[in-house]
mmCIF file of C-alpha atoms in Angstrom:
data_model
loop_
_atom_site.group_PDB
_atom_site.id
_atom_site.type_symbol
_atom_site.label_atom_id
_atom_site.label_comp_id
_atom_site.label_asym_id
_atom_site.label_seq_id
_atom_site.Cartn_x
_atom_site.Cartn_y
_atom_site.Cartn_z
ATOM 1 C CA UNK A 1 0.000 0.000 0.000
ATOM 2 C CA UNK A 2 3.233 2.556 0.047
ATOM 3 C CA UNK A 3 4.101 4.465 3.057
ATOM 4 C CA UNK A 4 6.518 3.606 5.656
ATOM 5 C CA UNK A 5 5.900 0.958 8.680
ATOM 6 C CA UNK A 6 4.505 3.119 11.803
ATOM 7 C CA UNK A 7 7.827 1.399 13.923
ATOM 8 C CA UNK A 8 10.900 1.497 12.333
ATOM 9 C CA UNK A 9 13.702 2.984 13.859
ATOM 10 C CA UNK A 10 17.199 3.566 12.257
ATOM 11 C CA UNK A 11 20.681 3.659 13.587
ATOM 12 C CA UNK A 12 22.315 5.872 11.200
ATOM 13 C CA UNK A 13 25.587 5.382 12.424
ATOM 14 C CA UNK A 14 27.087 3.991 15.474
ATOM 15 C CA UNK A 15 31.117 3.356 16.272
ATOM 16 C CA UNK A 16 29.829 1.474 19.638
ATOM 17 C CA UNK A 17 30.331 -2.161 18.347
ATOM 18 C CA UNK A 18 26.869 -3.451 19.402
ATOM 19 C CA UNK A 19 23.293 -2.362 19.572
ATOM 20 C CA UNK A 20 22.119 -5.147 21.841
ATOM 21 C CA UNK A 21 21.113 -2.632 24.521
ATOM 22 C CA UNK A 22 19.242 -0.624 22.200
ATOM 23 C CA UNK A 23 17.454 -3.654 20.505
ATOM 24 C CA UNK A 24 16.342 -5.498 24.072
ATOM 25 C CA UNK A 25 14.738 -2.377 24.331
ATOM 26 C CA UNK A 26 12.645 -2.032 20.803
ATOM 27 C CA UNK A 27 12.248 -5.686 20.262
ATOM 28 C CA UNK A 28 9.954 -6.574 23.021
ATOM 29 C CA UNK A 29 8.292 -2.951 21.817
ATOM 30 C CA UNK A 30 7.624 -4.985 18.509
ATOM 31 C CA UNK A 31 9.815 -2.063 16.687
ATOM 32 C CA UNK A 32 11.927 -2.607 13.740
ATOM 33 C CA UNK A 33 15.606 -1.556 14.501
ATOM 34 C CA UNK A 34 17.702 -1.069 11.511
ATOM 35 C CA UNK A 35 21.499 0.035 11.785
ATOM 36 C CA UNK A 36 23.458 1.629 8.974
ATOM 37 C CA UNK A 37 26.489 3.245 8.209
ATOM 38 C CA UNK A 38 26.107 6.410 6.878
ATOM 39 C CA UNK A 39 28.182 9.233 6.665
ATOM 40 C CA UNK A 40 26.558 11.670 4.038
ATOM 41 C CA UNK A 41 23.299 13.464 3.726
ATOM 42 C CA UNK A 42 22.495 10.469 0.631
ATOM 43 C CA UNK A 43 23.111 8.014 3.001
ATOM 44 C CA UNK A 44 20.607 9.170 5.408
ATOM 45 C CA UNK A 45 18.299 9.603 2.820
ATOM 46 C CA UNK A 46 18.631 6.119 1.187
ATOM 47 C CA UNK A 47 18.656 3.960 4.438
ATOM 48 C CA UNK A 48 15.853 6.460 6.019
ATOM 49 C CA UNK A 49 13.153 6.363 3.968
ATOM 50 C CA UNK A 50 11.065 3.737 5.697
ATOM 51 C CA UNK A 51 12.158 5.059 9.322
ATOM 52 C CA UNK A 52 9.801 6.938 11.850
ATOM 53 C CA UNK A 53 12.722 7.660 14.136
ATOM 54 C CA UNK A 54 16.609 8.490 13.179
ATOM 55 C CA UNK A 55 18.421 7.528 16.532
ATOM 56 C CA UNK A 56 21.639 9.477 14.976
ATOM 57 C CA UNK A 57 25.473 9.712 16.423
ATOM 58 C CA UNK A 58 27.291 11.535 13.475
ATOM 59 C CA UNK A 59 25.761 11.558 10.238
ATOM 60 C CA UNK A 60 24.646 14.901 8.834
ATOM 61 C CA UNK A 61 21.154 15.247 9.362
ATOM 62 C CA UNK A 62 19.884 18.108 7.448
ATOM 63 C CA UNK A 63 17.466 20.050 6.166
ATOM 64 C CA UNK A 64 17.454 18.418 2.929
ATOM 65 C CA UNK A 65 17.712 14.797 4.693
ATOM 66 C CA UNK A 66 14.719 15.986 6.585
ATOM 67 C CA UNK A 67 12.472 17.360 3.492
ATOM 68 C CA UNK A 68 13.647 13.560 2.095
ATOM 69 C CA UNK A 69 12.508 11.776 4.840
ATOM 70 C CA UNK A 70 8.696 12.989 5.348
ATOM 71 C CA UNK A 71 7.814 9.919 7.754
ATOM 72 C CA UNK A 72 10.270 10.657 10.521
ATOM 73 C CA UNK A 73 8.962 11.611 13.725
ATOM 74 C CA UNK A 74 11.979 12.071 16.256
ATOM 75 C CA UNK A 75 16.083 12.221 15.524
ATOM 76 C CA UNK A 76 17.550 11.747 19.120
ATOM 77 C CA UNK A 77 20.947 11.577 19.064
ATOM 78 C CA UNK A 78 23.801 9.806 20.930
ATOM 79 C CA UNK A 79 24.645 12.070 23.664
ATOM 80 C CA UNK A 80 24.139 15.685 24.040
ATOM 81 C CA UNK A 81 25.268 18.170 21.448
ATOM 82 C CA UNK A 82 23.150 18.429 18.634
ATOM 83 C CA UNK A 83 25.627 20.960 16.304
ATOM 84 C CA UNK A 84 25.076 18.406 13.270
ATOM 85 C CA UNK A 85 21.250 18.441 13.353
ATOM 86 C CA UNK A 86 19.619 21.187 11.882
ATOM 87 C CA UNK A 87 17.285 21.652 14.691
ATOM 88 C CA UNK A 88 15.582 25.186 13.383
ATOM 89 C CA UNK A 89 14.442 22.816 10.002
ATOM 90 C CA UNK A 90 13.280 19.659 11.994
ATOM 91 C CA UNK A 91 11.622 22.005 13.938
ATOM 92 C CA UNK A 92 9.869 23.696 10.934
ATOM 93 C CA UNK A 93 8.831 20.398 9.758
ATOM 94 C CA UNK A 94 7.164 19.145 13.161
ATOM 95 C CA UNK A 95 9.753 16.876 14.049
ATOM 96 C CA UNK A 96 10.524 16.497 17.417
ATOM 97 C CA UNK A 97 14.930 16.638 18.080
ATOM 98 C CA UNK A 98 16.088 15.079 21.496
ATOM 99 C CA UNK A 99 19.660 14.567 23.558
ATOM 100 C CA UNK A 100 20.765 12.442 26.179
ATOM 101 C CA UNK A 101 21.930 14.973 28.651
ATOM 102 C CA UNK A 102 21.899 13.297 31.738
ATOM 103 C CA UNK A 103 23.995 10.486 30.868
ATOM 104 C CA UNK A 104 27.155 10.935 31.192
ATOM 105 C CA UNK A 105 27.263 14.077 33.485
ATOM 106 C CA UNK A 106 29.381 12.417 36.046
ATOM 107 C CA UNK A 107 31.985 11.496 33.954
ATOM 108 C CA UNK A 108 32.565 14.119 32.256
ATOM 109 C CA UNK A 109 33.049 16.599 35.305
ATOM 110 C CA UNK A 110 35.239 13.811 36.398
ATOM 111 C CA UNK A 111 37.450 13.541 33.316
ATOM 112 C CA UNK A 112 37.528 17.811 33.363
ATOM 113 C CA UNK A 113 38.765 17.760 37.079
ATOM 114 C CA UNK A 114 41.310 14.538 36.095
ATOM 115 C CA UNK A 115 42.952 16.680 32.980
ATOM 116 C CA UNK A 116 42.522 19.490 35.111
ATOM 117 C CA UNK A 117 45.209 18.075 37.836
ATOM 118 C CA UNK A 118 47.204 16.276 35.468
ATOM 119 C CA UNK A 119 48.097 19.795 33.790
ATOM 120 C CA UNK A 120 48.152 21.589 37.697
ATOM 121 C CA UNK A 121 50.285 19.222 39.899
ATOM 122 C CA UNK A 122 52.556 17.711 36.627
ATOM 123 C CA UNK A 123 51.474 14.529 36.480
ATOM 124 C CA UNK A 124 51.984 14.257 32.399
ATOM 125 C CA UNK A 125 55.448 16.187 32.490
ATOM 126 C CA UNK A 126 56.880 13.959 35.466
ATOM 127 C CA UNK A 127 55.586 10.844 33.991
ATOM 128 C CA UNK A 128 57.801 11.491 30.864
ATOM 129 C CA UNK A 129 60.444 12.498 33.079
ATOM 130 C CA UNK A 130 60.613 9.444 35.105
ATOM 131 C CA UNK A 131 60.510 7.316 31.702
ATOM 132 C CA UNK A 132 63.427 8.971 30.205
ATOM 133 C CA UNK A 133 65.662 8.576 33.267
ATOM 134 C CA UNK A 134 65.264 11.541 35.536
ATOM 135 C CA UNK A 135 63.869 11.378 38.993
ATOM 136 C CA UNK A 136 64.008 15.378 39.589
ATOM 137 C CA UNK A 137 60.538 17.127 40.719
ATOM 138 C CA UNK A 138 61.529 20.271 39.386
ATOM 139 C CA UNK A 139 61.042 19.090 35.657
ATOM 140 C CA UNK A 140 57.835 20.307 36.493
ATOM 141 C CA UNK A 141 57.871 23.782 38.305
ATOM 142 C CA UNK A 142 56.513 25.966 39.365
ATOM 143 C CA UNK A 143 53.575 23.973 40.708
ATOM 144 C CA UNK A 144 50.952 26.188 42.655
ATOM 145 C CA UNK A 145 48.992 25.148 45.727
ATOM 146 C CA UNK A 146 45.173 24.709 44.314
ATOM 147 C CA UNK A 147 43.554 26.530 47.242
ATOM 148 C CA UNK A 148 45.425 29.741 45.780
ATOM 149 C CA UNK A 149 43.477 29.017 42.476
ATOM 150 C CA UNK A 150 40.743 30.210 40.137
ATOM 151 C CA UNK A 151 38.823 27.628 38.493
ATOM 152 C CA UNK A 152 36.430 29.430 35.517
ATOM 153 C CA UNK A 153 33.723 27.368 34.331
ATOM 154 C CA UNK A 154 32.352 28.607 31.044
ATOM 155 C CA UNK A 155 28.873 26.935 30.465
ATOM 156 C CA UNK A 156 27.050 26.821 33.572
ATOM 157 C CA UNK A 157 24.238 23.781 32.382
ATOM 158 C CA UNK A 158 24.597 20.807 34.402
ATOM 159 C CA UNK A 159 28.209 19.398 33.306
ATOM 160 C CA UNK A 160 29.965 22.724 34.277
ATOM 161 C CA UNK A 161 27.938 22.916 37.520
ATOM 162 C CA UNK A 162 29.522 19.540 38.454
ATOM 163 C CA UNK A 163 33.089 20.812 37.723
ATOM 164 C CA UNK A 164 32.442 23.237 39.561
ATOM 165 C CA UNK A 165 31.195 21.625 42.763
ATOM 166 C CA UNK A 166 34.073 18.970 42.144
ATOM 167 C CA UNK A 167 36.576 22.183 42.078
ATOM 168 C CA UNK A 168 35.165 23.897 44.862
ATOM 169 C CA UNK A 169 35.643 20.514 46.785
ATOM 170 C CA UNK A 170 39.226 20.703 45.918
ATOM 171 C CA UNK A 171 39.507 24.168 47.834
ATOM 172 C CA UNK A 172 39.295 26.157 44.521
ATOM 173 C CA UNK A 173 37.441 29.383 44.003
ATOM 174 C CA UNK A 174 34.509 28.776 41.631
ATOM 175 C CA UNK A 175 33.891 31.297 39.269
ATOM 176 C CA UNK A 176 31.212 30.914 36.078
ATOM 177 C CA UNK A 177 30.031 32.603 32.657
ATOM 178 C CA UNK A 178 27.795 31.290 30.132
ATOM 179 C CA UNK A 179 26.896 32.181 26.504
ATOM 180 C CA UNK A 180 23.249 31.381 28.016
ATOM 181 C CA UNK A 181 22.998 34.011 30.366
ATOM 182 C CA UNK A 182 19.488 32.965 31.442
ATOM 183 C CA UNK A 183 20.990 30.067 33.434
ATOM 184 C CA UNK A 184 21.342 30.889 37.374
ATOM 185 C CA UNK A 185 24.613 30.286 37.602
ATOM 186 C CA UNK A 186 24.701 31.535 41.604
ATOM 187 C CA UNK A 187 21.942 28.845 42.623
ATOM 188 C CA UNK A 188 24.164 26.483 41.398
ATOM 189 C CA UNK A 189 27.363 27.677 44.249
ATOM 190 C CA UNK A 190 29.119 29.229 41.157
ATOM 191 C CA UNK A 191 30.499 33.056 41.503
ATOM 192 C CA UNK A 192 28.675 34.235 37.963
ATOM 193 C CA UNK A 193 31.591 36.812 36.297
ATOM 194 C CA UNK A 194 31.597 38.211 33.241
ATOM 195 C CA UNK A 195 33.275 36.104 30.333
ATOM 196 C CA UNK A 196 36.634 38.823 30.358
ATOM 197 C CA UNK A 197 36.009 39.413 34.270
ATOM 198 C CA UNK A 198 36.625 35.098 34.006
ATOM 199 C CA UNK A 199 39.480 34.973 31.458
ATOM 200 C CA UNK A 200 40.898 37.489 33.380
ATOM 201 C CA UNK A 201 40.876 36.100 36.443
ATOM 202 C CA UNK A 202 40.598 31.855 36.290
ATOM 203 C CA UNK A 203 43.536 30.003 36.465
ATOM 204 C CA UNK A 204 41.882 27.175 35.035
ATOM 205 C CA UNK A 205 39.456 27.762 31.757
ATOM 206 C CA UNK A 206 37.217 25.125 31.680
ATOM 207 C CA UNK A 207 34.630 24.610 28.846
ATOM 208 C CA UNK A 208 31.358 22.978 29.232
ATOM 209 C CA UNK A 209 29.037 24.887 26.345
ATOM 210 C CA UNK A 210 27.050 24.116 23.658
ATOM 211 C CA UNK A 211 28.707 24.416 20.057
ATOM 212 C CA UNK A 212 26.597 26.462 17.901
ATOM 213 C CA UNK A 213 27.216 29.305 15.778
ATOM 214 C CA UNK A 214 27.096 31.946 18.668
ATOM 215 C CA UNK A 215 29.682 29.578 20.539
ATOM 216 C CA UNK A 216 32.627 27.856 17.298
ATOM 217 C CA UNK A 217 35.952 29.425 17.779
ATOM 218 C CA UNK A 218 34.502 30.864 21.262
ATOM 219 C CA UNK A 219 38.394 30.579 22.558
ATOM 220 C CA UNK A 220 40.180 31.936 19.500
ATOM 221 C CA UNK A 221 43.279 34.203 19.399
ATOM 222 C CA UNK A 222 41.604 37.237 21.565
ATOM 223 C CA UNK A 223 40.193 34.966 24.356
ATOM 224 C CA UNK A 224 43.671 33.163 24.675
ATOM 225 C CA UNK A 225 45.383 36.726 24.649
ATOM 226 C CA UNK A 226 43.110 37.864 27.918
ATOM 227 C CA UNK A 227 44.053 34.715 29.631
ATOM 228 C CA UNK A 228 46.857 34.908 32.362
ATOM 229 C CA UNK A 229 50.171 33.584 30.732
ATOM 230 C CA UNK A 230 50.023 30.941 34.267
ATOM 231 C CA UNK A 231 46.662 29.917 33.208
ATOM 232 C CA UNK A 232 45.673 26.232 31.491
ATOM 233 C CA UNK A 233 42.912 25.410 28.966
ATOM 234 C CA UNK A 234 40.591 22.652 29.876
ATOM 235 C CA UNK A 235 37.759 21.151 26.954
ATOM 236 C CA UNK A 236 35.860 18.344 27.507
ATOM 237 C CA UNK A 237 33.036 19.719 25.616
ATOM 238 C CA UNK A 238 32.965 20.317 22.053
ATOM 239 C CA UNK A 239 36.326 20.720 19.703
ATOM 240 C CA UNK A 240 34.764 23.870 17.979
ATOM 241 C CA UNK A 241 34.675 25.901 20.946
ATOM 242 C CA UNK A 242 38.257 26.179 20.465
ATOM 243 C CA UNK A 243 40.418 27.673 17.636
ATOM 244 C CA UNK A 244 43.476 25.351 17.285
ATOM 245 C CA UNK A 245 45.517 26.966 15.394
ATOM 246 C CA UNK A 246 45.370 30.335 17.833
ATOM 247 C CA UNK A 247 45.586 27.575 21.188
ATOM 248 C CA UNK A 248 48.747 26.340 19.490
ATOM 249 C CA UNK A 249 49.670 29.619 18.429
ATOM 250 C CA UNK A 250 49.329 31.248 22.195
ATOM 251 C CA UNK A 251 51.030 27.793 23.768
ATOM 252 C CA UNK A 252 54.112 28.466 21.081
ATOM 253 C CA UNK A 253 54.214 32.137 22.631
ATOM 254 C CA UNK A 254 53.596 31.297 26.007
ATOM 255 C CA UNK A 255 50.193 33.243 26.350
ATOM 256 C CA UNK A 256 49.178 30.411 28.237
ATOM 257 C CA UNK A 257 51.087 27.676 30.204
ATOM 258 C CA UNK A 258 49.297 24.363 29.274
ATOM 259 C CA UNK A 259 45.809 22.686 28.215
ATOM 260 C CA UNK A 260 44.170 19.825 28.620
ATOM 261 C CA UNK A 261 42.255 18.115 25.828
ATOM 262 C CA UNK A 262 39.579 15.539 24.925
ATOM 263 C CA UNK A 263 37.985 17.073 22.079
ATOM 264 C CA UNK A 264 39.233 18.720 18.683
ATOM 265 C CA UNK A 265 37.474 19.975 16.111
ATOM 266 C CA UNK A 266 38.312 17.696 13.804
ATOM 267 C CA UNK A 267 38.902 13.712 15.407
ATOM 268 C CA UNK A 268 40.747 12.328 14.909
ATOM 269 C CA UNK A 269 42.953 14.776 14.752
ATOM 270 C CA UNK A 270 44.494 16.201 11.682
ATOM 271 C CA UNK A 271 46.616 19.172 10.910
ATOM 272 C CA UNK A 272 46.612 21.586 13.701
ATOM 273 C CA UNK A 273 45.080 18.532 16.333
ATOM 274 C CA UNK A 274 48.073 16.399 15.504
ATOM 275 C CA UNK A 275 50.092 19.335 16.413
ATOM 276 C CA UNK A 276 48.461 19.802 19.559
ATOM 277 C CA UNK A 277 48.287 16.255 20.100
ATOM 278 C CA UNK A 278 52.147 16.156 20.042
ATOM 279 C CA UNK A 279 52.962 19.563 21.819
ATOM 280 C CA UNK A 280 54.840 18.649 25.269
ATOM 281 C CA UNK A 281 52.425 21.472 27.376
ATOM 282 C CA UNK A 282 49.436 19.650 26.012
ATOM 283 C CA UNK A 283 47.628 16.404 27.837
ATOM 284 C CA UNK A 284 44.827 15.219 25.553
ATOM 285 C CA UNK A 285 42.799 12.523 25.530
ATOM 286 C CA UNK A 286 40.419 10.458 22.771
ATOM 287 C CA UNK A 287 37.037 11.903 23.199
ATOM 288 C CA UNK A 288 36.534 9.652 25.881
ATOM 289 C CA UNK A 289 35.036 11.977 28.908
ATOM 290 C CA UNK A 290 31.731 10.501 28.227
ATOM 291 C CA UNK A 291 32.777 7.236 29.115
ATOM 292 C CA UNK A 292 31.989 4.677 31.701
ATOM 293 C CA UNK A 293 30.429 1.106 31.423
ATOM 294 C CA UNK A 294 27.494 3.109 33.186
ATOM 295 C CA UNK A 295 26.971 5.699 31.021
ATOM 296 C CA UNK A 296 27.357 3.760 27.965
ATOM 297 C CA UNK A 297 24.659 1.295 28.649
ATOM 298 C CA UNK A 298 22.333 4.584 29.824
ATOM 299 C CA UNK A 299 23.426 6.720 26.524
ATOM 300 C CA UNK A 300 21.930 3.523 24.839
ATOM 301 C CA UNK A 301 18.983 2.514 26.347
ATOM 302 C CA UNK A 302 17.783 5.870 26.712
ATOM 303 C CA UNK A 303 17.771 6.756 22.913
ATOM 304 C CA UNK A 304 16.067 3.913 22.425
ATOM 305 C CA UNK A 305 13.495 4.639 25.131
ATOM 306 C CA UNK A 306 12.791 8.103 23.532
ATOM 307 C CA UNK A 307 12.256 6.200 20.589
ATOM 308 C CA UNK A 308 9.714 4.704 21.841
ATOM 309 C CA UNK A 309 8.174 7.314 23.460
ATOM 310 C CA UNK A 310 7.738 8.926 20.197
ATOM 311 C CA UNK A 311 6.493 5.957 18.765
ATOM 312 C CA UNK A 312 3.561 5.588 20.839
ATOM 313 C CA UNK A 313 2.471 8.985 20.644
ATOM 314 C CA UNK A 314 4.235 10.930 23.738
ATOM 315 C CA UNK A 315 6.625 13.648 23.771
ATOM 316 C CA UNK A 316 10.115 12.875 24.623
ATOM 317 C CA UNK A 317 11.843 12.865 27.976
ATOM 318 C CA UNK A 318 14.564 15.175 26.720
ATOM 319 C CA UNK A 319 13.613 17.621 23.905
ATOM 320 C CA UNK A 320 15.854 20.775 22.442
ATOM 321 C CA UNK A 321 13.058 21.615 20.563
ATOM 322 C CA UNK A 322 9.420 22.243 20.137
ATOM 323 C CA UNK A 323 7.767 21.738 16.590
ATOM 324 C CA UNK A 324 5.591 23.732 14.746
ATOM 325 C CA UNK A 325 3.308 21.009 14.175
ATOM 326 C CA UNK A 326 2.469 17.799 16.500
ATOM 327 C CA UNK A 327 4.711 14.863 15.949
ATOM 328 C CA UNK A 328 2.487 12.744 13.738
#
């Protein structure tokens, strides 16, 4: 009779290595889980065309992939940036866009605090040290007591509230600014600053925004220049917010004395990454802040579960949208 089936959910990409958690969860559902590979917008649109719901880690999903794909209902995605969704056109087009944001909060504060004192107390530097021979704690001066530090959160949501707390527990002075200056950044224990008053001030620059236009290259060549030449870099949030070429740039000149990585605009890294990757003030790590066995199997049952929702007629647990038109 044409059409598409009413339950049939694609995986348009997905590095994970299995989908078991996500199928136990649509099978007994009687959904039909599909998983593809795609990496273009034609991709999308060839292995989407019978799918209500896009559950969606990478692939481009576009306008155009959206105007293709008339039947879908939902595109959640694998974790909680949605920079390669074009939310304003799924939006225009009644389809509902959703995030896992919950899932991997923990960790991630975690992993921004752990790159955070690897830079601070040496660990990286002495490590190397050791393994060449030396056994001299001054490779690493001058080290700085934290208590006597600033720690500047940039993107007060819920990840860079948990630095913060996490930082504050370490005897560090808290200070916050956000691009979304609508969030109460002083309920949440953080001093809210300007973003110069907190360049200006933090000893440690810690990222924890959303990438979107307003936000790529949001630490570019004049942000680096304001910092204090003692001061580190810390993203664990999207490459983009970052300007590599100015962070290598300001490292080189000694702008700034170190920075700790787990994201790059482009991963892996090419070009100006690899050169960060390699740089001796530089600690970086695989996009892997998001990780534990616990969030993993949450990230994964959850998109499936707001598939589902969808699917049977209710709104999702975690939209970053609201349609035009009802999700049909």
């Amino acid at each position: 009779m044409g059409g598409a089936p009413r339950r049939t959910v694609l995986i348009t990409d997905c590095d994970h290595g299995t989908i078991d958690q996500e199928q136990a969860v649509l099978t007994d559902a009687d959904v039909t889980l599909r998983l593809a590979s795609c990496r273009t917008e034609d991709d999308v649109i060839r292995e989407g065309v019978r799918a209500s719901v896009l559950i969606n880690q990478y692939a481009p999903i576009t306008a155009r992939v959206l105007s293709a794909l008339p039947c879908v209902r939902l595109v959640v995605r694998y974790g909680v940036g949605v920079d390669n969704i074009d939310v304003p056109a799924a939006t225009e087009r009644g389809v509902w866009v959703a995030n896992v944001p919950d899932y991997g909060t923990e960790e991630v504060a975690d992993h921004a605090i752990a790159l955070t004192l690897t830079v601070l107390r040496g660990i990286a530097c002495l490590d190397r040290s050791v393994r060449a021979g030396r056994w001299d704690y001054t490779d690493a001066r001058p080290l700085r007591r934290l208590s006597t530090l600033t720690f500047g959160v940039v993107g007060c949501g819920a990840i860079g509230t948990a630095a913060g707390c996490r930082a504050s527990g370490l005897a560090m002075r808290v200070v916050g600014a956000d691009p979304d200056p609508s969030r109460p950044a002083e309920a949440s224990g953080i001093e809210k600053v300007s973003m110069a008053g907190l360049l200006a001030q933090a000893d440690v620059v810690s990222l924890h925004a959303f990438l979107s236009a307003d936000t790529e290259g949001l630490i570019g060549e004049q942000a680096l220049a304001a910092m204090k030449p003692s001061a580190v870099l810390i993203n664990t949030a999207r490459g983009g917010l970052v300007d590599s070429v100015a962070l290598l740039n300001a490292l080189e000149a000694g702008q700034i004395a170190a920075a700790g990585l787990d994201v790059l605009a482009v991963e892996p890294p090419e070009a100006a990454g690899s050169r960060l990757a390699g740089h001796p003030r530089v600690v970086m790590t695989p996009h892997a802040a998001w990780y534990s066995e616990e969030s993993f199997a949450t990230l994964k049952r959850e998109v499936a579960r707001e598939a589902l929702r969808v699917l049977e007629g209710h709104q999702p647990r975690s939209p970053v949208n609201s349609p035009l038109r009802p999700a049909r």
